[in-house]
mmCIF file of C-alpha atoms and ligand atoms in Angstrom:
data_model
loop_
_atom_site.group_PDB
_atom_site.id
_atom_site.type_symbol
_atom_site.label_atom_id
_atom_site.label_comp_id
_atom_site.label_asym_id
_atom_site.label_seq_id
_atom_site.Cartn_x
_atom_site.Cartn_y
_atom_site.Cartn_z
ATOM 1 C CA MET A 82 0.013 0.000 0.005
ATOM 2 C CA ALA A 83 2.909 2.342 0.720
ATOM 3 C CA ILE A 84 4.230 1.743 -2.794
ATOM 4 C CA ALA A 85 0.864 2.355 -4.307
ATOM 5 C CA LYS A 86 0.496 5.580 -2.525
ATOM 6 C CA ARG A 87 3.972 6.748 -3.376
ATOM 7 C CA TYR A 88 3.430 5.816 -7.017
ATOM 8 C CA LEU A 89 0.130 7.545 -7.332
ATOM 9 C CA ILE A 90 0.590 10.763 -5.373
ATOM 10 C CA PRO A 91 2.058 12.692 -8.305
ATOM 11 C CA TYR A 92 -0.926 11.747 -10.416
ATOM 12 C CA PHE A 93 -3.357 13.040 -7.838
ATOM 13 C CA GLU A 94 -1.671 16.311 -7.143
ATOM 14 C CA GLY A 95 -4.233 19.083 -7.312
ATOM 15 C CA SER A 96 -7.062 16.660 -7.658
ATOM 16 C CA VAL A 97 -10.239 16.807 -5.475
ATOM 17 C CA LEU A 98 -9.394 13.235 -4.772
ATOM 18 C CA ALA A 99 -5.919 13.888 -3.406
ATOM 19 C CA ASN A 100 -7.027 13.499 0.141
ATOM 20 C CA GLU A 101 -9.058 10.400 -0.517
ATOM 21 C CA LEU A 102 -6.218 8.284 -1.822
ATOM 22 C CA ASP A 103 -5.960 6.088 1.254
ATOM 23 C CA GLY A 104 -9.586 5.083 1.091
ATOM 24 C CA ILE A 105 -9.470 4.510 -2.647
ATOM 25 C CA LEU A 106 -6.375 2.290 -2.272
ATOM 26 C CA ALA A 107 -7.867 0.370 0.682
ATOM 27 C CA GLU A 108 -10.976 -0.414 -1.491
ATOM 28 C CA THR A 109 -8.885 -1.402 -4.524
ATOM 29 C CA PHE A 110 -6.305 -3.604 -2.982
ATOM 30 C CA SER A 111 -8.511 -5.511 -0.719
ATOM 31 C CA PHE A 112 -7.240 -8.920 -1.884
ATOM 32 C CA ASP A 113 -3.797 -10.610 -2.196
ATOM 33 C CA ILE A 114 -1.583 -10.305 -5.224
ATOM 34 C CA PRO A 115 1.042 -13.068 -4.573
ATOM 35 C CA CYS A 116 3.975 -14.119 -6.642
ATOM 36 C CA THR A 117 4.423 -17.895 -6.768
ATOM 37 C CA PRO A 118 7.822 -19.332 -7.612
ATOM 38 C CA ILE A 119 7.880 -21.783 -10.517
ATOM 39 C CA ASP A 120 10.282 -24.646 -9.947
ATOM 40 C CA VAL A 121 12.178 -24.186 -13.268
ATOM 41 C CA PRO A 122 15.319 -26.125 -13.915
ATOM 42 C CA SER A 123 17.564 -23.112 -14.373
ATOM 43 C CA GLY A 124 17.153 -19.356 -13.703
ATOM 44 C CA SER A 125 14.287 -17.857 -11.914
ATOM 45 C CA ALA A 126 10.567 -17.703 -12.843
ATOM 46 C CA GLU A 127 7.487 -16.632 -10.925
ATOM 47 C CA LEU A 128 3.805 -16.469 -11.511
ATOM 48 C CA LEU A 129 2.246 -13.103 -10.553
ATOM 49 C CA GLU A 130 -1.271 -14.036 -9.582
ATOM 50 C CA LEU A 131 -3.555 -11.240 -10.343
ATOM 51 C CA PHE A 132 -6.787 -13.305 -10.100
ATOM 52 C CA HIS A 133 -7.670 -13.194 -6.390
ATOM 53 C CA GLY A 134 -10.216 -10.356 -6.668
ATOM 54 C CA PRO A 135 -13.985 -10.561 -6.735
ATOM 55 C CA THR A 136 -14.329 -11.712 -10.374
ATOM 56 C CA ALA A 137 -11.082 -13.695 -10.516
ATOM 57 C CA ALA A 138 -9.272 -11.719 -13.209
ATOM 58 C CA PHE A 139 -6.660 -8.866 -13.124
ATOM 59 C CA LYS A 140 -9.282 -6.468 -14.229
ATOM 60 C CA ASP A 141 -10.662 -6.277 -10.677
ATOM 61 C CA VAL A 142 -7.817 -4.025 -9.824
ATOM 62 C CA GLY A 143 -8.463 -1.396 -12.487
ATOM 63 C CA ALA A 144 -12.193 -1.645 -12.176
ATOM 64 C CA GLY A 145 -12.146 -1.419 -8.374
ATOM 65 C CA PHE A 146 -9.962 1.674 -8.448
ATOM 66 C CA LEU A 147 -12.040 3.316 -11.141
ATOM 67 C CA ALA A 148 -15.229 2.655 -9.200
ATOM 68 C CA ALA A 149 -13.717 3.921 -5.957
ATOM 69 C CA CYS A 150 -12.629 7.182 -7.741
ATOM 70 C CA ILE A 151 -15.803 7.718 -9.774
ATOM 71 C CA SER A 152 -18.231 7.194 -6.910
ATOM 72 C CA ARG A 153 -16.293 9.763 -4.834
ATOM 73 C CA LEU A 154 -16.209 12.198 -7.709
ATOM 74 C CA ASN A 155 -19.799 11.609 -8.327
ATOM 75 C CA LYS A 156 -20.598 12.668 -4.747
ATOM 76 C CA THR A 157 -18.283 15.622 -4.428
ATOM 77 C CA GLY A 158 -17.455 16.905 -7.936
ATOM 78 C CA HIS A 159 -20.790 17.476 -9.573
ATOM 79 C CA ASP A 160 -23.855 19.434 -8.770
ATOM 80 C CA THR A 161 -25.851 17.686 -11.415
ATOM 81 C CA GLN A 162 -28.412 15.011 -10.399
ATOM 82 C CA ALA A 163 -28.096 13.163 -13.650
ATOM 83 C CA LEU A 164 -27.314 9.523 -13.421
ATOM 84 C CA LEU A 165 -23.765 8.668 -14.628
ATOM 85 C CA THR A 166 -23.824 5.969 -17.309
ATOM 86 C CA ILE A 167 -20.806 3.811 -17.637
ATOM 87 C CA LEU A 168 -20.633 2.100 -21.020
ATOM 88 C CA VAL A 169 -18.432 -0.906 -21.116
ATOM 89 C CA ALA A 170 -17.544 -3.226 -24.010
ATOM 90 C CA THR A 171 -16.143 -6.552 -22.886
ATOM 91 C CA SER A 172 -14.536 -9.605 -24.312
ATOM 92 C CA GLY A 173 -15.425 -11.355 -21.133
ATOM 93 C CA ASP A 174 -13.633 -10.187 -18.050
ATOM 94 C CA THR A 175 -13.875 -6.408 -18.084
ATOM 95 C CA GLY A 176 -17.617 -6.289 -17.932
ATOM 96 C CA GLY A 177 -17.787 -8.568 -14.926
ATOM 97 C CA ALA A 178 -15.091 -6.658 -13.039
ATOM 98 C CA VAL A 179 -16.707 -3.306 -13.800
ATOM 99 C CA ALA A 180 -20.160 -4.547 -12.953
ATOM 100 C CA ALA A 181 -18.935 -6.019 -9.690
ATOM 101 C CA ALA A 182 -17.105 -2.791 -8.781
ATOM 102 C CA PHE A 183 -20.142 -0.563 -9.394
ATOM 103 C CA ASP A 184 -22.846 -3.009 -8.272
ATOM 104 C CA GLY A 185 -25.406 -1.200 -6.200
ATOM 105 C CA ARG A 186 -23.473 2.151 -6.095
ATOM 106 C CA PRO A 187 -25.985 4.986 -6.065
ATOM 107 C CA GLY A 188 -25.936 7.568 -8.907
ATOM 108 C CA VAL A 189 -24.229 5.255 -11.372
ATOM 109 C CA ARG A 190 -25.483 2.692 -13.864
ATOM 110 C CA VAL A 191 -23.358 0.343 -15.777
ATOM 111 C CA VAL A 192 -24.311 -0.799 -19.320
ATOM 112 C CA VAL A 193 -22.257 -3.932 -20.259
ATOM 113 C CA LEU A 194 -22.017 -4.952 -23.922
ATOM 114 C CA TYR A 195 -20.604 -8.414 -24.517
ATOM 115 C CA PRO A 196 -20.433 -10.655 -27.609
ATOM 116 C CA ASP A 197 -23.198 -13.294 -27.191
ATOM 117 C CA GLY A 198 -21.890 -16.867 -27.245
ATOM 118 C CA ARG A 199 -18.242 -15.800 -27.241
ATOM 119 C CA VAL A 200 -17.537 -15.725 -23.520
ATOM 120 C CA SER A 201 -17.272 -18.723 -21.164
ATOM 121 C CA GLU A 202 -20.385 -19.804 -19.330
ATOM 122 C CA ARG A 203 -19.035 -18.560 -16.004
ATOM 123 C CA GLN A 204 -18.019 -15.320 -17.518
ATOM 124 C CA ALA A 205 -21.519 -14.863 -19.002
ATOM 125 C CA HIS A 206 -22.916 -15.386 -15.540
ATOM 126 C CA GLN A 207 -20.582 -12.781 -14.162
ATOM 127 C CA LEU A 208 -21.741 -10.248 -16.698
ATOM 128 C CA THR A 209 -25.430 -10.715 -15.942
ATOM 129 C CA CYS A 210 -26.080 -11.319 -12.260
ATOM 130 C CA TRP A 211 -25.938 -7.821 -10.710
ATOM 131 C CA SER A 212 -28.310 -5.302 -9.157
ATOM 132 C CA ASP A 213 -30.680 -3.125 -11.049
ATOM 133 C CA ASN A 214 -28.024 -0.530 -11.778
ATOM 134 C CA VAL A 215 -26.297 -2.995 -14.089
ATOM 135 C CA GLN A 216 -27.770 -3.580 -17.552
ATOM 136 C CA SER A 217 -26.268 -6.545 -19.452
ATOM 137 C CA LEU A 218 -26.607 -6.508 -23.217
ATOM 138 C CA ALA A 219 -25.748 -9.687 -25.214
ATOM 139 C CA VAL A 220 -24.682 -8.215 -28.576
ATOM 140 C CA GLN A 221 -25.212 -10.419 -31.625
ATOM 141 C CA GLY A 222 -21.658 -9.857 -32.902
ATOM 142 C CA SER A 223 -18.020 -9.776 -31.876
ATOM 143 C CA PHE A 224 -16.189 -7.891 -29.232
ATOM 144 C CA ASP A 225 -15.031 -5.408 -31.864
ATOM 145 C CA ASP A 226 -18.718 -4.721 -32.576
ATOM 146 C CA CYS A 227 -19.239 -4.013 -28.891
ATOM 147 C CA GLN A 228 -16.345 -1.697 -28.707
ATOM 148 C CA ARG A 229 -17.493 0.056 -31.906
ATOM 149 C CA LEU A 230 -20.980 0.574 -30.429
ATOM 150 C CA VAL A 231 -19.581 2.168 -27.214
ATOM 151 C CA LYS A 232 -17.457 4.486 -29.244
ATOM 152 C CA ALA A 233 -20.339 5.412 -31.576
ATOM 153 C CA ALA A 234 -22.672 6.074 -28.636
ATOM 154 C CA MET A 235 -20.185 8.432 -27.087
ATOM 155 C CA ALA A 236 -19.454 10.213 -30.334
ATOM 156 C CA ASP A 237 -23.226 10.618 -30.928
ATOM 157 C CA VAL A 238 -23.988 14.234 -30.148
ATOM 158 C CA SER A 239 -27.698 13.693 -29.340
ATOM 159 C CA LEU A 240 -27.104 10.606 -27.201
ATOM 160 C CA SER A 241 -24.223 12.106 -25.238
ATOM 161 C CA SER A 242 -26.188 15.291 -24.538
ATOM 162 C CA GLN A 243 -29.070 13.139 -23.245
ATOM 163 C CA HIS A 244 -26.993 10.831 -21.018
ATOM 164 C CA ARG A 245 -23.923 11.539 -18.908
ATOM 165 C CA PHE A 246 -21.512 8.960 -20.322
ATOM 166 C CA SER A 247 -18.316 7.611 -19.110
ATOM 167 C CA SER A 248 -16.212 4.668 -20.224
ATOM 168 C CA ALA A 249 -14.596 1.921 -18.248
ATOM 169 C CA ASN A 250 -12.650 0.300 -21.008
ATOM 170 C CA SER A 251 -8.897 -0.214 -20.789
ATOM 171 C CA ILE A 252 -8.245 3.056 -22.585
ATOM 172 C CA ASN A 253 -9.508 4.756 -19.346
ATOM 173 C CA ILE A 254 -6.423 6.001 -17.485
ATOM 174 C CA GLY A 255 -8.270 5.277 -14.238
ATOM 175 C CA ARG A 256 -7.789 1.572 -14.973
ATOM 176 C CA LEU A 257 -4.266 1.803 -16.259
ATOM 177 C CA LEU A 258 -2.756 3.615 -13.312
ATOM 178 C CA PRO A 259 -3.650 1.152 -10.643
ATOM 179 C CA GLN A 260 -2.504 -1.700 -12.871
ATOM 180 C CA SER A 261 0.972 -0.168 -12.804
ATOM 181 C CA ILE A 262 1.079 -0.756 -9.023
ATOM 182 C CA TYR A 263 1.348 -4.500 -9.110
ATOM 183 C CA TYR A 264 4.294 -4.118 -11.510
ATOM 184 C CA ALA A 265 5.835 -1.566 -9.160
ATOM 185 C CA ASP A 266 5.313 -3.813 -6.177
ATOM 186 C CA ALA A 267 6.448 -7.094 -7.746
ATOM 187 C CA SER A 268 9.522 -5.519 -9.409
ATOM 188 C CA LEU A 269 10.661 -3.671 -6.241
ATOM 189 C CA ARG A 270 10.198 -6.756 -4.096
ATOM 190 C CA HIS A 271 12.192 -8.850 -6.522
ATOM 191 C CA PHE A 272 14.904 -6.219 -6.961
ATOM 192 C CA ARG A 273 15.280 -5.791 -3.193
ATOM 193 C CA GLU A 274 15.558 -9.500 -2.681
ATOM 194 C CA THR A 275 17.915 -10.353 -5.592
ATOM 195 C CA GLY A 276 19.474 -7.117 -6.879
ATOM 196 C CA ARG A 277 18.137 -8.074 -10.289
ATOM 197 C CA LYS A 278 15.413 -6.466 -12.455
ATOM 198 C CA PRO A 279 12.839 -9.010 -13.431
ATOM 199 C CA GLY A 280 11.406 -9.183 -16.967
ATOM 200 C CA PHE A 281 7.624 -9.470 -17.279
ATOM 201 C CA ILE A 282 5.708 -11.611 -19.757
ATOM 202 C CA ILE A 283 2.243 -10.277 -20.252
ATOM 203 C CA PRO A 284 -0.764 -11.871 -22.012
ATOM 204 C CA THR A 285 -1.987 -9.041 -24.230
ATOM 205 C CA GLY A 286 -5.329 -8.065 -25.915
ATOM 206 C CA ASN A 287 -6.135 -4.366 -25.725
ATOM 207 C CA LEU A 288 -2.642 -3.657 -24.361
ATOM 208 C CA GLY A 289 -3.941 -2.116 -21.163
ATOM 209 C CA ASN A 290 -2.088 -4.427 -18.793
ATOM 210 C CA ALA A 291 1.167 -4.284 -20.774
ATOM 211 C CA PHE A 292 0.936 -0.528 -21.076
ATOM 212 C CA ALA A 293 0.610 -0.258 -17.289
ATOM 213 C CA CYS A 294 3.927 -2.183 -17.080
ATOM 214 C CA ILE A 295 5.563 0.134 -19.567
ATOM 215 C CA LEU A 296 4.290 3.135 -17.471
ATOM 216 C CA ALA A 297 5.839 1.716 -14.304
ATOM 217 C CA ARG A 298 9.176 1.106 -16.013
ATOM 218 C CA GLU A 299 9.069 4.759 -17.375
ATOM 219 C CA ALA A 300 8.499 5.811 -13.857
ATOM 220 C CA GLY A 301 11.808 4.351 -12.893
ATOM 221 C CA LEU A 302 10.833 1.020 -11.408
ATOM 222 C CA PRO A 303 13.344 -1.857 -11.669
ATOM 223 C CA ILE A 304 11.682 -3.610 -14.547
ATOM 224 C CA GLY A 305 13.790 -5.455 -17.192
ATOM 225 C CA GLU A 306 12.437 -6.601 -20.439
ATOM 226 C CA ILE A 307 8.755 -6.392 -21.171
ATOM 227 C CA VAL A 308 7.481 -9.325 -23.302
ATOM 228 C CA LEU A 309 3.986 -9.157 -24.755
ATOM 229 C CA VAL A 310 2.181 -12.313 -25.879
ATOM 230 C CA THR A 311 -0.886 -12.295 -28.082
ATOM 231 C CA ASN A 312 -3.029 -15.199 -29.196
ATOM 232 C CA ALA A 313 -3.713 -15.747 -32.880
ATOM 233 C CA ASN A 314 -4.697 -12.103 -33.166
ATOM 234 C CA THR A 315 -1.165 -11.110 -34.132
ATOM 235 C CA LEU A 316 -1.591 -7.512 -35.341
ATOM 236 C CA ILE A 317 0.795 -6.076 -32.694
ATOM 237 C CA GLY A 318 3.639 -8.497 -33.524
ATOM 238 C CA GLU A 319 3.279 -7.857 -37.240
ATOM 239 C CA TYR A 320 3.215 -4.099 -36.750
ATOM 240 C CA LEU A 321 6.490 -4.277 -34.879
ATOM 241 C CA GLN A 322 7.994 -6.143 -37.802
ATOM 242 C CA GLY A 323 7.083 -3.411 -40.170
ATOM 243 C CA THR A 324 3.541 -4.157 -41.339
ATOM 244 C CA GLU A 325 1.108 -1.232 -41.559
ATOM 245 C CA TRP A 326 -1.230 -0.818 -38.618
ATOM 246 C CA LEU A 327 -4.457 -2.092 -40.124
ATOM 247 C CA PRO A 328 -7.082 -3.037 -37.480
ATOM 248 C CA ARG A 329 -9.003 -6.203 -38.381
ATOM 249 C CA VAL A 330 -11.727 -8.341 -37.103
ATOM 250 C CA GLY A 331 -10.801 -10.383 -33.981
ATOM 251 C CA ILE A 332 -10.301 -14.077 -34.390
ATOM 252 C CA GLN A 333 -11.883 -16.352 -31.789
ATOM 253 C CA THR A 334 -9.391 -18.334 -29.741
ATOM 254 C CA LEU A 335 -9.210 -20.288 -26.500
ATOM 255 C CA ALA A 336 -7.798 -17.115 -24.778
ATOM 256 C CA SER A 337 -11.020 -15.245 -25.608
ATOM 257 C CA ALA A 338 -10.453 -12.218 -23.410
ATOM 258 C CA MET A 339 -7.503 -11.426 -25.757
ATOM 259 C CA ASP A 340 -9.550 -11.786 -28.943
ATOM 260 C CA VAL A 341 -8.948 -8.140 -30.012
ATOM 261 C CA GLY A 342 -8.551 -7.112 -33.645
ATOM 262 C CA ASN A 343 -8.002 -3.472 -32.945
ATOM 263 C CA PRO A 344 -5.985 -3.116 -29.610
ATOM 264 C CA SER A 345 -7.116 0.241 -28.268
ATOM 265 C CA ASN A 346 -4.122 1.160 -26.260
ATOM 266 C CA MET A 347 -1.801 0.979 -29.244
ATOM 267 C CA GLU A 348 -2.538 4.594 -30.153
ATOM 268 C CA ARG A 349 -1.350 5.627 -26.713
ATOM 269 C CA LEU A 350 1.844 3.537 -27.047
ATOM 270 C CA ARG A 351 2.600 4.835 -30.486
ATOM 271 C CA SER A 352 2.240 8.423 -29.443
ATOM 272 C CA LEU A 353 4.339 7.868 -26.335
ATOM 273 C CA LYS A 354 7.103 5.621 -27.643
ATOM 274 C CA GLY A 355 7.114 5.797 -31.512
ATOM 275 C CA GLU A 356 5.852 4.071 -34.596
ATOM 276 C CA GLY A 357 6.347 0.651 -36.031
ATOM 277 C CA PRO A 358 9.698 -1.150 -35.557
ATOM 278 C CA ALA A 359 10.940 1.633 -33.292
ATOM 279 C CA LEU A 360 8.749 -0.041 -30.612
ATOM 280 C CA ASN A 361 11.010 -3.057 -30.663
ATOM 281 C CA GLN A 362 13.150 -0.949 -28.381
ATOM 282 C CA VAL A 363 10.344 -0.953 -25.871
ATOM 283 C CA VAL A 364 8.742 -4.415 -25.985
ATOM 284 C CA ARG A 365 9.185 -7.808 -27.544
ATOM 285 C CA VAL A 366 6.179 -9.640 -28.922
ATOM 286 C CA PHE A 367 5.365 -13.332 -29.185
ATOM 287 C CA SER A 368 2.158 -15.055 -30.100
ATOM 288 C CA ALA A 369 0.612 -18.356 -29.155
ATOM 289 C CA THR A 370 -1.737 -20.485 -31.183
ATOM 290 C CA ASP A 371 -4.599 -22.478 -29.614
ATOM 291 C CA GLN A 372 -2.421 -25.569 -29.948
ATOM 292 C CA ASP A 373 0.393 -23.799 -27.959
ATOM 293 C CA ILE A 374 -2.190 -22.793 -25.366
ATOM 294 C CA GLU A 375 -3.415 -26.311 -24.857
ATOM 295 C CA ASN A 376 0.161 -27.703 -24.744
ATOM 296 C CA GLU A 377 1.144 -25.122 -22.072
ATOM 297 C CA ILE A 378 -1.936 -25.855 -19.859
ATOM 298 C CA LYS A 379 -1.003 -29.513 -19.940
ATOM 299 C CA ASN A 380 2.726 -29.082 -19.388
ATOM 300 C CA MET A 381 2.531 -26.471 -16.684
ATOM 301 C CA PHE A 382 0.310 -28.948 -14.835
ATOM 302 C CA THR A 383 2.400 -31.983 -15.274
ATOM 303 C CA ASP A 384 5.844 -30.314 -15.010
ATOM 304 C CA PHE A 385 5.192 -27.823 -12.211
ATOM 305 C CA GLY A 386 1.810 -28.739 -10.664
ATOM 306 C CA LEU A 387 0.330 -25.436 -11.768
ATOM 307 C CA THR A 388 -3.154 -24.992 -13.093
ATOM 308 C CA ILE A 389 -3.305 -21.973 -15.424
ATOM 309 C CA CYS A 390 -6.015 -20.372 -17.527
ATOM 310 C CA PRO A 391 -5.794 -20.179 -21.313
ATOM 311 C CA HIS A 392 -4.558 -16.516 -21.209
ATOM 312 C CA THR A 393 -1.810 -17.239 -18.741
ATOM 313 C CA ALA A 394 -0.835 -20.137 -20.982
ATOM 314 C CA THR A 395 0.198 -17.675 -23.607
ATOM 315 C CA ALA A 396 2.777 -16.245 -21.214
ATOM 316 C CA ALA A 397 4.069 -19.735 -20.439
ATOM 317 C CA HIS A 398 4.392 -20.236 -24.148
ATOM 318 C CA ALA A 399 6.375 -17.060 -24.573
ATOM 319 C CA TYR A 400 8.640 -18.036 -21.661
ATOM 320 C CA HIS A 401 9.397 -21.313 -23.454
ATOM 321 C CA GLN A 402 10.147 -19.343 -26.669
ATOM 322 C CA LEU A 403 12.940 -17.503 -24.956
ATOM 323 C CA SER A 404 16.462 -18.844 -25.579
ATOM 324 C CA ASP A 405 18.031 -21.126 -22.917
ATOM 325 C CA GLU A 406 20.461 -18.332 -22.048
ATOM 326 C CA GLU A 407 17.630 -15.804 -21.546
ATOM 327 C CA ARG A 408 15.799 -18.216 -19.291
ATOM 328 C CA ALA A 409 18.949 -19.012 -17.367
ATOM 329 C CA ASN A 410 20.360 -15.538 -17.046
ATOM 330 C CA GLU A 411 17.396 -13.283 -16.561
ATOM 331 C CA ASP A 412 14.675 -13.452 -14.021
ATOM 332 C CA TRP A 413 11.064 -13.708 -15.316
ATOM 333 C CA ILE A 414 7.732 -12.967 -13.939
ATOM 334 C CA LEU A 415 4.841 -14.572 -15.882
ATOM 335 C CA VAL A 416 1.610 -12.624 -15.475
ATOM 336 C CA ALA A 417 -1.367 -14.848 -14.537
ATOM 337 C CA THR A 418 -4.341 -12.831 -15.698
ATOM 338 C CA ALA A 419 -7.374 -14.991 -14.688
ATOM 339 C CA HIS A 420 -8.201 -17.896 -12.418
ATOM 340 C CA PRO A 421 -8.418 -21.151 -14.348
ATOM 341 C CA ALA A 422 -11.809 -21.931 -12.807
ATOM 342 C CA LYS A 423 -13.301 -19.266 -15.036
ATOM 343 C CA PHE A 424 -12.384 -21.324 -17.999
ATOM 344 C CA GLU A 425 -12.908 -24.802 -16.525
ATOM 345 C CA SER A 426 -14.514 -26.216 -19.749
ATOM 346 C CA ILE A 427 -11.120 -25.666 -21.521
ATOM 347 C CA VAL A 428 -8.705 -26.386 -18.711
ATOM 348 C CA GLU A 429 -10.299 -29.379 -16.912
ATOM 349 C CA PRO A 430 -10.246 -31.837 -19.826
ATOM 350 C CA LEU A 431 -6.600 -30.911 -20.612
ATOM 351 C CA ILE A 432 -5.342 -31.532 -17.090
ATOM 352 C CA GLY A 433 -7.774 -34.367 -16.292
ATOM 353 C CA ALA A 434 -8.678 -32.928 -12.945
ATOM 354 C CA SER A 435 -11.393 -30.642 -11.667
ATOM 355 C CA ILE A 436 -10.598 -27.123 -10.486
ATOM 356 C CA PRO A 437 -12.099 -26.001 -7.183
ATOM 357 C CA LEU A 438 -14.178 -22.836 -7.514
ATOM 358 C CA PRO A 439 -12.744 -19.937 -5.505
ATOM 359 C CA LYS A 440 -15.241 -18.418 -2.988
ATOM 360 C CA GLY A 441 -15.875 -15.190 -4.908
ATOM 361 C CA LEU A 442 -16.761 -17.051 -8.024
ATOM 362 C CA SER A 443 -18.977 -19.556 -6.297
ATOM 363 C CA ASP A 444 -20.912 -16.635 -4.663
ATOM 364 C CA ILE A 445 -21.399 -15.080 -8.091
ATOM 365 C CA MET A 446 -22.520 -18.407 -9.701
ATOM 366 C CA SER A 447 -25.342 -18.713 -7.135
ATOM 367 C CA LYS A 448 -26.981 -15.436 -8.175
ATOM 368 C CA PRO A 449 -29.726 -15.333 -10.760
ATOM 369 C CA SER A 450 -28.770 -14.026 -14.274
ATOM 370 C CA ARG A 451 -30.584 -11.382 -16.350
ATOM 371 C CA PHE A 452 -29.791 -9.926 -19.803
ATOM 372 C CA THR A 453 -31.171 -8.649 -23.084
ATOM 373 C CA ARG A 454 -30.039 -9.602 -26.595
ATOM 374 C CA ILE A 455 -29.485 -6.712 -29.045
ATOM 375 C CA GLU A 456 -28.393 -6.365 -32.616
ATOM 376 C CA PRO A 457 -24.979 -4.818 -33.205
ATOM 377 C CA ASP A 458 -26.254 -1.379 -34.204
ATOM 378 C CA LEU A 459 -26.491 1.996 -32.535
ATOM 379 C CA ASN A 460 -30.248 2.125 -32.658
ATOM 380 C CA SER A 461 -30.641 -1.055 -30.724
ATOM 381 C CA LEU A 462 -28.246 0.293 -28.037
ATOM 382 C CA LYS A 463 -30.148 3.565 -27.958
ATOM 383 C CA THR A 464 -33.419 1.738 -27.289
ATOM 384 C CA GLN A 465 -31.885 0.091 -24.292
ATOM 385 C CA LEU A 466 -30.260 3.276 -23.003
ATOM 386 C CA ASP A 467 -33.613 4.977 -22.980
ATOM 387 C CA LEU A 468 -35.199 2.293 -20.884
ATOM 388 C CA ILE A 469 -33.786 3.643 -17.740
ATOM 389 C CA PRO A 470 -34.703 7.292 -16.710
ATOM 390 C CA VAL A 471 -31.785 9.599 -17.193
ATOM 391 C CA THR A 472 -32.137 11.128 -13.759
ATOM 392 C CA GLY A 473 -31.360 9.088 -10.765
ATOM 393 C CA ASP A 474 -31.342 10.055 -7.125
ATOM 394 C CA LYS A 475 -27.981 10.057 -5.422
HETATM 395 C C1 LIG B 126 -8.383 -8.561 -20.466
HETATM 396 C C2 LIG B 126 -7.608 -9.795 -20.341
HETATM 397 C C3 LIG B 126 -6.347 -9.906 -20.953
HETATM 398 C C4 LIG B 126 -5.822 -8.812 -21.883
HETATM 399 O O1 LIG B 126 -5.486 -7.674 -21.215
HETATM 400 P P1 LIG B 126 -5.313 -6.285 -21.995
HETATM 401 O O2 LIG B 126 -5.153 -5.271 -20.887
HETATM 402 O O3 LIG B 126 -6.517 -6.069 -22.765
HETATM 403 O O4 LIG B 126 -4.110 -6.455 -22.897
HETATM 404 C C5 LIG B 126 -5.654 -11.041 -20.706
HETATM 405 N N1 LIG B 126 -6.126 -12.030 -19.905
HETATM 406 C C6 LIG B 126 -7.272 -11.916 -19.287
HETATM 407 C C7 LIG B 126 -7.723 -13.060 -18.488
HETATM 408 C C8 LIG B 126 -8.066 -10.814 -19.484
HETATM 409 O O5 LIG B 126 -9.272 -10.758 -18.820
#
């Protein structure tokens, strides 16, 4: 917590929230973020477990922090009585984390858009089981359709004058900032213990989590190499090899929370650190196929007794793509982005064992689910937005 505060104070200077930082951090970091050593034959490797929050994915950190900030701002910063509408497009985990973080908070409603049929069953439940201030929309399309709809709604002059919109997607700096903290914390702890800067291997979709790591390194934290891993959506890797940046439609993979055809934080990275191959100075990129993901889930279980989710498996794949020297001579922290129990239908058959449900997830699974299907067009979204009165009492 001391590290978190030290890291964030400059960002809060002059803000109405400057004096609220302790409370915000206490709400955000209310669960453990342990680093588990992996018993590798040479060198050092650890698993940074970001999945012990309420919805069992790393996004609980960013969403929790954002909700803690926004609910305070909503109380103090505005004289308007209008309900704040948080629009969130999700490939599976963001929506659940944001909904959980804002669940039941007065003065705020959350509208979650997710691609129907393209999230795991447990994720779908997590997107649809909340209080009345959360509206869950099953979009008949892809994640990119959901993201496009959110952007279109916000850009629509009449809609945005009618509603007070905010976004909770990973472009929101309120999510990126707190995500830097676990990199700050893990790297400092490692550096103090060993005198070496660890490299991080980060499963990547919209590039939010990886960007947070880059931010932490820019801030001077002892972070070595930053390795990104995508699934079969390989746009970032190709761009760093010199291909033009041409966003595409996301391909469905086993690591579905990373099925992003147009990674939204790339614009930020390009404007901060340069275009195309210049970015090879900043990060390295690997990619994992579904076959690689399956192999890693099996091998990490048999070789190290670790059960990992399909996203985390991409990090394991990248680790195994490093040269023997790199694995032996540098220390690596593999980022575990979700609990494997969220993706049990993929993981359990591969390891031949059942995965116990963590308490938070089993609580969520016992709640009733409620959602509305919509077509992937702005009019359908507009109809849903109008269903709830635009003024709420706070
Ligand atoms: C969102 C997510 C990712 C990708 O993170 P980005 O910040 O979008 O790059 C990876 N793994 C899991 C489990 C996720 O939920």
